[in-house]
């Protein structure tokens, strides 16, 4: 049964307690720092039933075995901690990931080679003998660039390079990197998975194979050791959010497609970067000042960082000093929510019209 049901059903049903009389339908928020000795839980840094329920549900959605972390970036750090060679990484990726790589490089731990992830031949050419890992984001944050995942994964494996895909923007409903052969999927569960802008959490998913399970054990060992664990409340919220992932992504994606088309017609918009799926897009306005003005002139769209919530948010990414200098000054990243699309358009178009 579990192998045949569709992702929208998996999101609702996976990670539930056993169906027994008087059993709650939902996993409880287990507040515990320690457990009666003699079992395999032992201590609150090693195990928690609320985390496990979220891991079961996310693992089922991605088609692998999941492990939760305190944040997306602690999941990223845990993976990068295992690498000693070069990493080839999509430029215009999430600045926190690039920041970690730059920090590790500055301390002589590894070298990071930034590539244009849309240039498949260029990326493949960068995969030489020194490279341990290919780090892909697709779509990239905030560049909205798309990678040819099947081609890159195949080429990386030919070169003996492992592949990580940050699947935060696409979600497992729109893109399943493990099914395409990726070795590791990483998520900021803060975004679409939890989906309500009320929890910070991360996750790693690996294939449910002998090799994948061995890697899961290594990653779990690292999590035990460094304590990059989520709070129980966060795990519960993320699982609660995951139940409606399919509805939220469907509506956000439909709204984003509609807005992308309307934005392309607006004279103040120089460029629309819309990957053709999902709820994220970016627009480029002529100047930083124009972009700043728009992000301060709406009633519904919230000027805020982060993404993937039910509410529509947007921001000029270059307001962050840490953002890639190749990201245009006038680029606004939009995280389209699940509101009525006509209301979203009226609010946004009003701000653009007033420029
Ligand atoms: C937000 C984000 C991260 C970092 O996740 P946190 O939960 O904020 O630590 C990593 N990758 C992408 C693509 C993101 O958008």
Short mmCIF file of C-alpha atoms and ligand atoms in Angstrom, two decimals:
data_model
loop_
_atom_site.label_atom_id
_atom_site.label_comp_id
_atom_site.label_asym_id
_atom_site.label_seq_id
_atom_site.Cartn_x
_atom_site.Cartn_y
_atom_site.Cartn_z
CA UNK A 1 0.00 0.00 0.00
CA UNK A 2 2.62 2.54 1.11
CA UNK A 3 4.50 2.02 -2.15
CA UNK A 4 1.46 2.80 -4.29
CA UNK A 5 -0.10 5.86 -2.68
CA UNK A 6 0.57 9.25 -4.20
CA UNK A 7 2.69 12.00 -2.57
CA UNK A 8 -0.32 14.11 -1.46
CA UNK A 9 -1.61 11.06 0.44
CA UNK A 10 1.83 10.25 1.85
CA UNK A 11 2.08 13.82 3.22
CA UNK A 12 -1.15 13.29 5.15
CA UNK A 13 -0.61 9.72 6.34
CA UNK A 14 3.11 9.09 6.92
CA UNK A 15 4.58 9.37 10.40
CA UNK A 16 1.39 8.62 12.33
CA UNK A 17 1.29 6.59 15.56
CA UNK A 18 0.02 2.99 15.21
CA UNK A 19 -3.77 2.70 14.68
CA UNK A 20 -4.93 1.40 18.03
CA UNK A 21 -8.08 2.06 20.00
CA UNK A 22 -7.82 5.34 21.91
CA UNK A 23 -4.48 6.16 20.30
CA UNK A 24 -4.17 9.82 19.29
CA UNK A 25 -3.98 10.33 15.53
CA UNK A 26 -1.02 12.64 15.93
CA UNK A 27 2.35 12.12 17.54
CA UNK A 28 2.59 14.01 20.85
CA UNK A 29 5.10 16.76 21.57
CA UNK A 30 7.56 14.71 23.59
CA UNK A 31 9.30 16.96 26.07
CA UNK A 32 12.12 14.79 27.40
CA UNK A 33 15.80 15.35 28.08
CA UNK A 34 16.30 11.81 29.29
CA UNK A 35 14.72 8.33 29.22
CA UNK A 36 14.69 5.39 31.62
CA UNK A 37 17.94 3.56 30.91
CA UNK A 38 18.27 0.24 29.13
CA UNK A 39 16.67 1.05 25.75
CA UNK A 40 18.07 2.67 22.65
CA UNK A 41 16.85 6.24 23.33
CA UNK A 42 18.82 7.02 26.51
CA UNK A 43 19.16 10.81 26.21
CA UNK A 44 17.33 13.74 24.63
CA UNK A 45 20.17 14.64 22.27
CA UNK A 46 20.00 11.16 20.71
CA UNK A 47 16.32 10.47 20.20
CA UNK A 48 12.85 11.99 20.29
CA UNK A 49 9.59 10.47 19.04
CA UNK A 50 8.38 13.77 17.59
CA UNK A 51 11.53 14.11 15.47
CA UNK A 52 11.18 10.49 14.38
CA UNK A 53 7.61 11.05 13.18
CA UNK A 54 8.70 14.04 11.08
CA UNK A 55 11.65 12.05 9.73
CA UNK A 56 9.39 9.19 8.76
CA UNK A 57 7.02 11.50 6.88
CA UNK A 58 9.75 13.46 5.08
CA UNK A 59 11.66 10.28 4.27
CA UNK A 60 8.52 8.80 2.71
CA UNK A 61 8.00 11.94 0.62
CA UNK A 62 11.58 12.15 -0.65
CA UNK A 63 11.85 8.37 -1.12
CA UNK A 64 14.64 7.92 1.43
CA UNK A 65 15.66 8.03 5.07
CA UNK A 66 15.53 11.44 6.77
CA UNK A 67 17.31 13.01 9.71
CA UNK A 68 16.18 16.32 11.23
CA UNK A 69 18.44 19.16 12.31
CA UNK A 70 18.20 22.39 14.26
CA UNK A 71 18.14 24.40 11.01
CA UNK A 72 18.82 24.08 7.32
CA UNK A 73 22.29 25.48 7.88
CA UNK A 74 23.14 23.02 10.66
CA UNK A 75 22.21 20.24 8.20
CA UNK A 76 24.48 21.87 5.59
CA UNK A 77 27.31 22.18 8.14
CA UNK A 78 26.98 18.54 9.16
CA UNK A 79 27.45 17.42 5.54
CA UNK A 80 30.33 19.82 4.84
CA UNK A 81 32.03 18.65 8.03
CA UNK A 82 32.57 15.28 6.34
CA UNK A 83 34.37 16.78 3.32
CA UNK A 84 38.12 17.38 3.07
CA UNK A 85 38.58 17.90 -0.67
CA UNK A 86 37.10 20.30 -3.18
CA UNK A 87 33.43 21.12 -3.50
CA UNK A 88 31.94 22.30 -6.77
CA UNK A 89 28.96 24.46 -5.92
CA UNK A 90 26.24 26.33 -7.75
CA UNK A 91 27.04 30.07 -7.63
CA UNK A 92 24.11 32.32 -6.64
CA UNK A 93 23.13 29.61 -4.18
CA UNK A 94 21.83 30.37 -0.71
CA UNK A 95 24.32 32.79 0.82
CA UNK A 96 24.53 30.82 4.08
CA UNK A 97 25.78 27.74 2.24
CA UNK A 98 28.27 29.82 0.25
CA UNK A 99 29.27 31.52 3.51
CA UNK A 100 30.02 28.18 5.19
CA UNK A 101 32.10 27.07 2.22
CA UNK A 102 34.03 30.36 2.22
CA UNK A 103 34.65 30.01 5.95
CA UNK A 104 35.91 26.42 5.60
CA UNK A 105 38.09 27.44 2.66
CA UNK A 106 39.58 30.37 4.60
CA UNK A 107 40.55 27.90 7.33
CA UNK A 108 42.18 25.53 4.83
CA UNK A 109 39.61 22.77 5.30
CA UNK A 110 38.50 22.51 1.67
CA UNK A 111 38.31 24.47 -1.55
CA UNK A 112 35.05 25.65 -3.07
CA UNK A 113 34.66 26.20 -6.79
CA UNK A 114 31.67 28.29 -7.73
CA UNK A 115 30.12 27.37 -11.06
CA UNK A 116 27.22 28.52 -13.20
CA UNK A 117 24.86 25.61 -12.57
CA UNK A 118 23.00 26.26 -15.84
CA UNK A 119 26.23 25.60 -17.81
CA UNK A 120 26.14 21.78 -17.65
CA UNK A 121 29.35 21.30 -19.67
CA UNK A 122 31.17 23.86 -17.53
CA UNK A 123 30.09 22.14 -14.31
CA UNK A 124 31.14 18.72 -15.63
CA UNK A 125 34.54 20.14 -16.66
CA UNK A 126 35.06 21.31 -13.04
CA UNK A 127 34.61 17.77 -11.66
CA UNK A 128 38.26 16.69 -11.53
CA UNK A 129 40.07 14.25 -9.24
CA UNK A 130 40.25 16.68 -6.31
CA UNK A 131 36.49 17.06 -6.13
CA UNK A 132 34.55 15.12 -3.49
CA UNK A 133 31.18 16.77 -3.74
CA UNK A 134 28.94 18.53 -6.22
CA UNK A 135 26.55 20.84 -4.35
CA UNK A 136 23.48 21.70 -6.39
CA UNK A 137 20.67 24.07 -5.67
CA UNK A 138 17.89 24.06 -8.23
CA UNK A 139 16.20 26.46 -8.45
CA UNK A 140 18.97 28.54 -6.86
CA UNK A 141 18.24 31.03 -4.10
CA UNK A 142 17.79 33.83 -5.15
CA UNK A 143 19.09 33.57 -8.73
CA UNK A 144 16.28 31.17 -9.73
CA UNK A 145 18.68 29.26 -12.02
CA UNK A 146 17.83 25.67 -12.96
CA UNK A 147 20.25 22.75 -13.12
CA UNK A 148 20.00 19.77 -15.45
CA UNK A 149 19.82 17.35 -12.53
CA UNK A 150 19.89 13.99 -14.41
CA UNK A 151 22.87 15.04 -16.58
CA UNK A 152 24.85 16.52 -13.69
CA UNK A 153 24.20 13.59 -11.35
CA UNK A 154 25.25 11.06 -14.01
CA UNK A 155 28.42 13.01 -14.87
CA UNK A 156 29.32 13.43 -11.20
CA UNK A 157 28.96 9.72 -10.53
CA UNK A 158 31.12 8.94 -13.60
CA UNK A 159 33.76 11.17 -12.02
CA UNK A 160 33.39 9.50 -8.60
CA UNK A 161 31.84 12.64 -7.11
CA UNK A 162 28.92 12.55 -4.68
CA UNK A 163 25.95 14.83 -5.27
CA UNK A 164 24.01 16.90 -2.75
CA UNK A 165 20.81 18.64 -3.87
CA UNK A 166 19.32 21.41 -1.76
CA UNK A 167 15.63 20.75 -2.47
CA UNK A 168 14.25 23.59 -0.35
CA UNK A 169 12.70 25.57 -3.22
CA UNK A 170 11.16 22.69 -5.15
CA UNK A 171 9.95 20.49 -2.25
CA UNK A 172 9.69 16.69 -2.74
CA UNK A 173 6.32 17.21 -4.42
CA UNK A 174 7.87 18.94 -7.44
CA UNK A 175 11.34 17.39 -7.54
CA UNK A 176 12.71 14.15 -6.11
CA UNK A 177 16.51 14.25 -6.43
CA UNK A 178 17.05 10.81 -4.83
CA UNK A 179 14.95 9.21 -7.58
CA UNK A 180 17.27 10.95 -10.06
CA UNK A 181 20.30 9.38 -8.36
CA UNK A 182 21.41 12.12 -5.94
CA UNK A 183 23.30 10.86 -2.86
CA UNK A 184 21.99 13.43 -0.39
CA UNK A 185 19.03 15.82 -0.23
CA UNK A 186 19.12 18.75 2.14
CA UNK A 187 16.23 20.94 3.26
CA UNK A 188 15.58 24.09 5.14
CA UNK A 189 12.39 22.71 6.71
CA UNK A 190 11.86 26.28 7.90
CA UNK A 191 10.49 27.04 4.44
CA UNK A 192 7.82 25.03 2.56
CA UNK A 193 7.90 21.87 4.70
CA UNK A 194 6.88 23.65 7.91
CA UNK A 195 5.27 26.34 5.78
CA UNK A 196 3.87 28.86 8.29
CA UNK A 197 6.85 31.09 9.14
CA UNK A 198 6.81 29.85 12.73
CA UNK A 199 9.67 27.35 13.05
CA UNK A 200 13.35 27.05 12.11
CA UNK A 201 14.40 23.51 11.27
CA UNK A 202 16.43 21.49 8.77
CA UNK A 203 16.71 17.99 7.39
CA UNK A 204 18.91 15.64 5.41
CA UNK A 205 17.53 12.73 3.40
CA UNK A 206 19.62 9.87 2.00
CA UNK A 207 18.59 6.85 -0.08
CA UNK A 208 17.20 3.85 1.82
CA UNK A 209 19.95 1.56 0.49
CA UNK A 210 22.89 -0.15 2.27
CA UNK A 211 25.11 2.76 1.30
CA UNK A 212 22.47 5.35 2.21
CA UNK A 213 21.80 3.77 5.59
CA UNK A 214 25.54 3.71 6.34
CA UNK A 215 25.70 7.42 5.51
CA UNK A 216 22.61 8.06 7.68
CA UNK A 217 24.44 6.38 10.60
CA UNK A 218 27.46 8.63 10.05
CA UNK A 219 25.26 11.75 9.90
CA UNK A 220 23.29 10.66 12.98
CA UNK A 221 26.62 10.11 14.76
CA UNK A 222 27.63 13.67 13.87
CA UNK A 223 24.26 15.01 15.05
CA UNK A 224 24.61 13.15 18.35
CA UNK A 225 28.13 14.52 18.76
CA UNK A 226 27.56 18.17 17.92
CA UNK A 227 23.98 18.39 19.17
CA UNK A 228 22.50 20.11 16.10
CA UNK A 229 19.05 18.88 17.08
CA UNK A 230 15.69 20.57 16.55
CA UNK A 231 13.33 21.46 19.37
CA UNK A 232 10.43 19.10 19.89
CA UNK A 233 7.91 21.89 19.31
CA UNK A 234 9.59 22.76 16.00
CA UNK A 235 9.44 19.14 14.86
CA UNK A 236 5.76 18.96 15.75
CA UNK A 237 5.01 22.21 13.91
CA UNK A 238 6.95 21.04 10.87
CA UNK A 239 5.02 17.77 10.80
CA UNK A 240 1.76 19.65 11.26
CA UNK A 241 2.76 21.89 8.36
CA UNK A 242 3.77 18.94 6.18
CA UNK A 243 0.20 17.59 6.29
CA UNK A 244 -0.98 20.44 4.04
CA UNK A 245 2.18 20.66 1.89
CA UNK A 246 0.43 19.47 -1.22
CA UNK A 247 -2.43 22.00 -0.97
CA UNK A 248 -0.08 24.85 -0.12
CA UNK A 249 2.41 24.10 -2.89
CA UNK A 250 -0.36 23.63 -5.42
CA UNK A 251 -1.94 27.01 -4.63
CA UNK A 252 1.38 28.86 -4.28
CA UNK A 253 2.56 27.44 -7.61
CA UNK A 254 -0.67 28.38 -9.39
CA UNK A 255 -0.45 31.91 -7.94
CA UNK A 256 3.23 32.22 -8.92
CA UNK A 257 2.55 31.16 -12.53
CA UNK A 258 -0.24 33.72 -12.76
CA UNK A 259 1.86 36.51 -11.23
CA UNK A 260 4.89 35.69 -13.41
CA UNK A 261 2.77 36.21 -16.52
CA UNK A 262 1.29 39.48 -15.25
CA UNK A 263 4.66 40.81 -14.04
CA UNK A 264 6.24 40.16 -17.45
CA UNK A 265 3.78 42.70 -18.88
CA UNK A 266 4.51 45.45 -16.36
CA UNK A 267 6.69 48.28 -17.71
CA UNK A 268 8.58 48.72 -14.41
CA UNK A 269 9.79 45.11 -14.49
CA UNK A 270 13.00 44.56 -16.49
CA UNK A 271 13.15 40.81 -16.03
CA UNK A 272 11.05 38.03 -14.52
CA UNK A 273 12.92 34.96 -13.32
CA UNK A 274 10.36 32.21 -13.01
CA UNK A 275 11.54 28.61 -13.32
CA UNK A 276 8.20 27.33 -14.62
CA UNK A 277 7.15 25.56 -11.43
CA UNK A 278 6.88 26.19 -7.68
CA UNK A 279 5.97 29.23 -5.66
CA UNK A 280 9.23 31.20 -5.93
CA UNK A 281 10.17 33.81 -8.47
CA UNK A 282 12.33 36.91 -8.77
CA UNK A 283 11.87 40.17 -10.60
CA UNK A 284 14.54 42.67 -11.53
CA UNK A 285 13.72 46.38 -11.36
CA UNK A 286 15.94 49.11 -12.80
CA UNK A 287 17.53 50.27 -9.56
CA UNK A 288 18.04 49.31 -5.93
CA UNK A 289 15.96 52.37 -4.98
CA UNK A 290 13.01 51.23 -7.09
CA UNK A 291 13.18 47.75 -5.55
CA UNK A 292 13.41 49.19 -2.03
CA UNK A 293 10.43 51.45 -2.73
CA UNK A 294 8.28 48.55 -3.90
CA UNK A 295 9.12 46.39 -0.89
CA UNK A 296 7.91 49.21 1.37
CA UNK A 297 4.73 50.09 -0.54
CA UNK A 298 2.44 47.09 -0.17
CA UNK A 299 -0.29 46.16 2.30
CA UNK A 300 -0.47 42.39 1.77
CA UNK A 301 3.04 41.44 0.64
CA UNK A 302 5.25 41.43 3.73
CA UNK A 303 8.76 42.81 3.46
CA UNK A 304 10.61 39.94 5.13
CA UNK A 305 13.34 37.45 4.48
CA UNK A 306 12.75 33.68 4.39
CA UNK A 307 10.15 32.02 2.17
CA UNK A 308 7.72 29.18 1.72
CA UNK A 309 5.09 30.40 4.20
CA UNK A 310 1.35 30.66 3.60
CA UNK A 311 1.74 34.45 3.45
CA UNK A 312 3.36 36.21 0.49
CA UNK A 313 6.71 37.78 1.36
CA UNK A 314 9.37 39.55 -0.67
CA UNK A 315 12.69 41.28 -0.27
CA UNK A 316 15.48 42.96 -2.17
CA UNK A 317 18.22 40.40 -1.72
CA UNK A 318 21.17 42.77 -2.08
CA UNK A 319 20.07 44.50 1.11
CA UNK A 320 22.16 41.71 2.69
CA UNK A 321 25.89 42.47 2.69
CA UNK A 322 26.54 38.72 2.47
CA UNK A 323 24.59 38.28 -0.78
CA UNK A 324 26.42 37.33 -3.99
CA UNK A 325 27.58 40.49 -5.79
CA UNK A 326 26.37 38.99 -9.09
CA UNK A 327 22.77 39.21 -7.90
CA UNK A 328 21.35 42.41 -9.45
CA UNK A 329 20.86 45.36 -7.07
CA UNK A 330 17.25 45.66 -8.22
CA UNK A 331 16.34 41.99 -7.76
CA UNK A 332 13.35 41.27 -5.54
CA UNK A 333 12.79 37.66 -4.55
CA UNK A 334 9.10 36.82 -4.17
CA UNK A 335 7.76 33.96 -2.09
CA UNK A 336 4.21 33.62 -3.30
CA UNK A 337 1.72 32.58 -0.66
CA UNK A 338 -1.70 30.97 -0.82
CA UNK A 339 -3.83 34.13 -0.78
CA UNK A 340 -6.25 35.07 -3.56
CA UNK A 341 -4.07 35.85 -6.56
CA UNK A 342 -6.10 38.88 -7.67
CA UNK A 343 -5.56 40.48 -4.26
CA UNK A 344 -1.83 39.74 -4.49
CA UNK A 345 -1.62 41.23 -7.96
CA UNK A 346 -3.60 44.37 -7.09
CA UNK A 347 -1.30 45.02 -4.11
CA UNK A 348 1.92 44.39 -6.04
CA UNK A 349 0.84 46.17 -9.22
CA UNK A 350 -0.22 49.17 -7.13
CA UNK A 351 3.31 49.41 -5.67
CA UNK A 352 4.91 49.02 -9.11
CA UNK A 353 2.57 51.62 -10.66
CA UNK A 354 3.59 54.19 -8.04
CA UNK A 355 7.29 54.01 -9.01
C1 LIG B 1 16.85 29.15 4.07
C2 LIG B 1 17.69 28.25 3.25
C3 LIG B 1 18.71 27.49 3.83
C4 LIG B 1 19.08 27.61 5.30
O1 LIG B 1 18.09 27.11 6.13
P1 LIG B 1 17.80 27.65 7.62
O2 LIG B 1 16.66 26.81 8.05
O3 LIG B 1 17.49 29.11 7.50
O4 LIG B 1 19.05 27.42 8.40
C5 LIG B 1 19.40 26.61 3.01
N1 LIG B 1 19.12 26.51 1.70
C6 LIG B 1 18.15 27.24 1.10
C7 LIG B 1 17.89 27.08 -0.35
C8 LIG B 1 17.40 28.13 1.86
O5 LIG B 1 16.45 28.86 1.27
#
